[in-house]
Amino acid sequence: MENQVLTPHVYWAQRHRELYLRVELSDVQNPVISITENVLHFKAQGHGAKGDNVYEFHLEFLDLVKPEEEERLNKLRLESQGSPETLISLKKGYLFMYNLVQFLGFSWMFVNMTVRFFILGKESFYDTFHTMADVMYFSQMLAVVETINAVIGVTSSPVIPSLVQFLGRNFILFIIFGNVEEMQNKAVVFFVFYLWSTIEIFRYPFYILYCIDMDWKVLTWLRYTVWIPTYPLGCLAEVVAVIQSIPIFNETGRFSFTLPYPVKIKVRFSFFLQIYIIVIFLGLYINFRHLYKQRRRRYGQKKKKIH
């Protein structure tokens, strides 16, 4: 007689465009998982409902699995006495708290700048740095967590766009504004801080809801749409800030240096700032392209019906 094929308990969950399968086996050894056309194949040695045996199953989907979707579908996880569930809960809790703290910081700045503008008008532009700098310093330094999360795989975000935004914003904040007192009373500070905050007050709440498996369609649409005008405007404000700082760096000679003998040429920091303006537009292209792909993936054009 042929040996009976043992099938493990398989739990199915579906969210948006993602599919999750949980196979109830412990002490799993030599798992073999593959996808052929529209069928997922699973086989492994483990401890299940029928004790320590070889378990296998074949799950047929309604349509062919696209090659680019195979990696996402391979999120099938082997549960080992509940420990992965604990790790997932800890990860969600950690991401929830991080996004909540960032949302509170940026929303406080956004509301504060908005109220001050309606009360004081244009006069509020010129002391934005002195009223917002501490919270902005904290929020932008804390943003390094997003890059670290991408590097170590806590989130699926690509590393380069996250790193470009982190380095770019902190260069403006610490070098252009923080180190140059003459820049701290300029109106451009208001526009840079306000545009940064406008983007984040929609992005972080979206991630907060994502951590608790919720989807508010209005917020989702805003998260994937608000960046279209605000991101280029934010970069434009950064460029204006850099241009306004160049004469100040030339006058003070700050961060400038002289090359050693026999060259003895003085290299002004403003030279690097002019190059950095090009870098800003390059960073805009990288992040704009990344955000556009995200939006297209979320709100891709539906295929037209053929009559």
mmCIF file of N, CA and C in Angstrom, residues 8 11 15 19-21 23 44 60-61 70 78 94-95 109 125 132 143 151 164-165 171 186 234 251 256 261 297 304:
data_model
loop_
_atom_site.group_PDB
_atom_site.id
_atom_site.type_symbol
_atom_site.label_atom_id
_atom_site.label_comp_id
_atom_site.label_asym_id
_atom_site.label_seq_id
_atom_site.Cartn_x
_atom_site.Cartn_y
_atom_site.Cartn_z
ATOM 1 N N PRO A 8 -1.009 19.183 6.462
ATOM 2 C CA PRO A 8 -1.049 19.986 7.693
ATOM 3 C C PRO A 8 -2.223 20.956 7.680
ATOM 4 N N TYR A 11 -3.762 27.880 7.308
ATOM 5 C CA TYR A 11 -4.643 29.023 7.563
ATOM 6 C C TYR A 11 -4.384 30.101 6.510
ATOM 7 N N ARG A 15 -5.015 40.438 2.672
ATOM 8 C CA ARG A 15 -5.127 41.853 2.988
ATOM 9 C C ARG A 15 -4.660 42.655 1.802
ATOM 10 N N LEU A 19 -1.138 38.108 0.284
ATOM 11 C CA LEU A 19 -1.709 36.833 0.701
ATOM 12 C C LEU A 19 -0.801 36.199 1.735
ATOM 13 N N TYR A 20 -1.390 35.731 2.846
ATOM 14 C CA TYR A 20 -0.617 35.112 3.921
ATOM 15 C C TYR A 20 -1.135 33.694 4.171
ATOM 16 N N LEU A 21 -0.214 32.753 4.285
ATOM 17 C CA LEU A 21 -0.550 31.375 4.640
ATOM 18 C C LEU A 21 0.245 30.988 5.879
ATOM 19 N N VAL A 23 1.220 27.674 8.093
ATOM 20 C CA VAL A 23 1.224 26.204 8.143
ATOM 21 C C VAL A 23 1.494 25.793 9.581
ATOM 22 N N ALA A 44 7.430 19.268 3.837
ATOM 23 C CA ALA A 44 8.416 19.431 4.905
ATOM 24 C C ALA A 44 8.242 18.347 5.958
ATOM 25 N N GLU A 60 -4.000 25.476 -5.160
ATOM 26 C CA GLU A 60 -4.233 26.013 -6.503
ATOM 27 C C GLU A 60 -4.894 27.381 -6.411
ATOM 28 N N PHE A 61 -4.306 28.357 -7.106
ATOM 29 C CA PHE A 61 -4.870 29.698 -7.159
ATOM 30 C C PHE A 61 -5.776 29.827 -8.381
ATOM 31 N N GLU A 70 5.956 36.222 -7.186
ATOM 32 C CA GLU A 70 6.344 34.998 -6.486
ATOM 33 C C GLU A 70 7.036 35.299 -5.167
ATOM 34 N N LEU A 78 6.604 29.370 8.393
ATOM 35 C CA LEU A 78 6.533 28.134 9.152
ATOM 36 C C LEU A 78 6.453 28.493 10.624
ATOM 37 N N TYR A 94 6.643 48.145 17.827
ATOM 38 C CA TYR A 94 7.791 49.045 17.689
ATOM 39 C C TYR A 94 7.552 50.059 16.577
ATOM 40 N N LEU A 95 7.076 49.606 15.404
ATOM 41 C CA LEU A 95 6.810 50.507 14.286
ATOM 42 C C LEU A 95 5.656 51.453 14.607
ATOM 43 N N MET A 109 4.379 70.745 14.845
ATOM 44 C CA MET A 109 5.007 71.819 14.088
ATOM 45 C C MET A 109 4.067 72.390 13.036
ATOM 46 N N PHE A 125 7.108 84.235 9.738
ATOM 47 C CA PHE A 125 8.123 83.581 8.918
ATOM 48 C C PHE A 125 9.519 83.692 9.551
ATOM 49 N N MET A 132 10.690 76.396 16.270
ATOM 50 C CA MET A 132 10.491 75.016 15.821
ATOM 51 C C MET A 132 11.756 74.163 15.826
ATOM 52 N N ALA A 143 14.651 60.246 12.453
ATOM 53 C CA ALA A 143 14.334 59.661 11.148
ATOM 54 C C ALA A 143 15.388 58.670 10.672
ATOM 55 N N VAL A 151 17.606 48.918 6.133
ATOM 56 C CA VAL A 151 18.862 48.177 5.983
ATOM 57 C C VAL A 151 18.762 46.779 6.589
ATOM 58 N N VAL A 164 18.650 59.020 1.096
ATOM 59 C CA VAL A 164 18.747 60.302 0.387
ATOM 60 C C VAL A 164 17.950 61.374 1.124
ATOM 61 N N GLN A 165 16.735 61.029 1.535
ATOM 62 C CA GLN A 165 15.906 62.011 2.248
ATOM 63 C C GLN A 165 16.502 62.359 3.602
ATOM 64 N N PHE A 171 21.257 67.821 6.159
ATOM 65 C CA PHE A 171 22.259 68.773 5.668
ATOM 66 C C PHE A 171 21.684 70.184 5.710
ATOM 67 N N LYS A 186 15.537 84.010 8.242
ATOM 68 C CA LYS A 186 15.011 84.171 6.885
ATOM 69 C C LYS A 186 13.687 83.435 6.712
ATOM 70 N N GLY A 234 9.145 71.404 -1.780
ATOM 71 C CA GLY A 234 10.089 71.298 -0.670
ATOM 72 C C GLY A 234 11.528 71.347 -1.149
ATOM 73 N N GLU A 251 31.435 85.192 2.655
ATOM 74 C CA GLU A 251 31.841 86.328 3.487
ATOM 75 C C GLU A 251 32.535 85.882 4.763
ATOM 76 N N SER A 256 35.588 76.774 4.702
ATOM 77 C CA SER A 256 36.536 76.883 3.583
ATOM 78 C C SER A 256 37.916 76.435 4.064
ATOM 79 N N TYR A 261 50.797 73.066 0.386
ATOM 80 C CA TYR A 261 51.881 73.388 -0.570
ATOM 81 C C TYR A 261 52.146 72.169 -1.458
ATOM 82 N N ARG A 297 1.673 51.501 -8.230
ATOM 83 C CA ARG A 297 1.394 50.154 -7.731
ATOM 84 C C ARG A 297 0.071 50.125 -6.963
ATOM 85 N N LYS A 304 -8.311 48.199 -19.771
ATOM 86 C CA LYS A 304 -9.542 48.499 -20.505
ATOM 87 C C LYS A 304 -10.160 47.215 -21.047
#
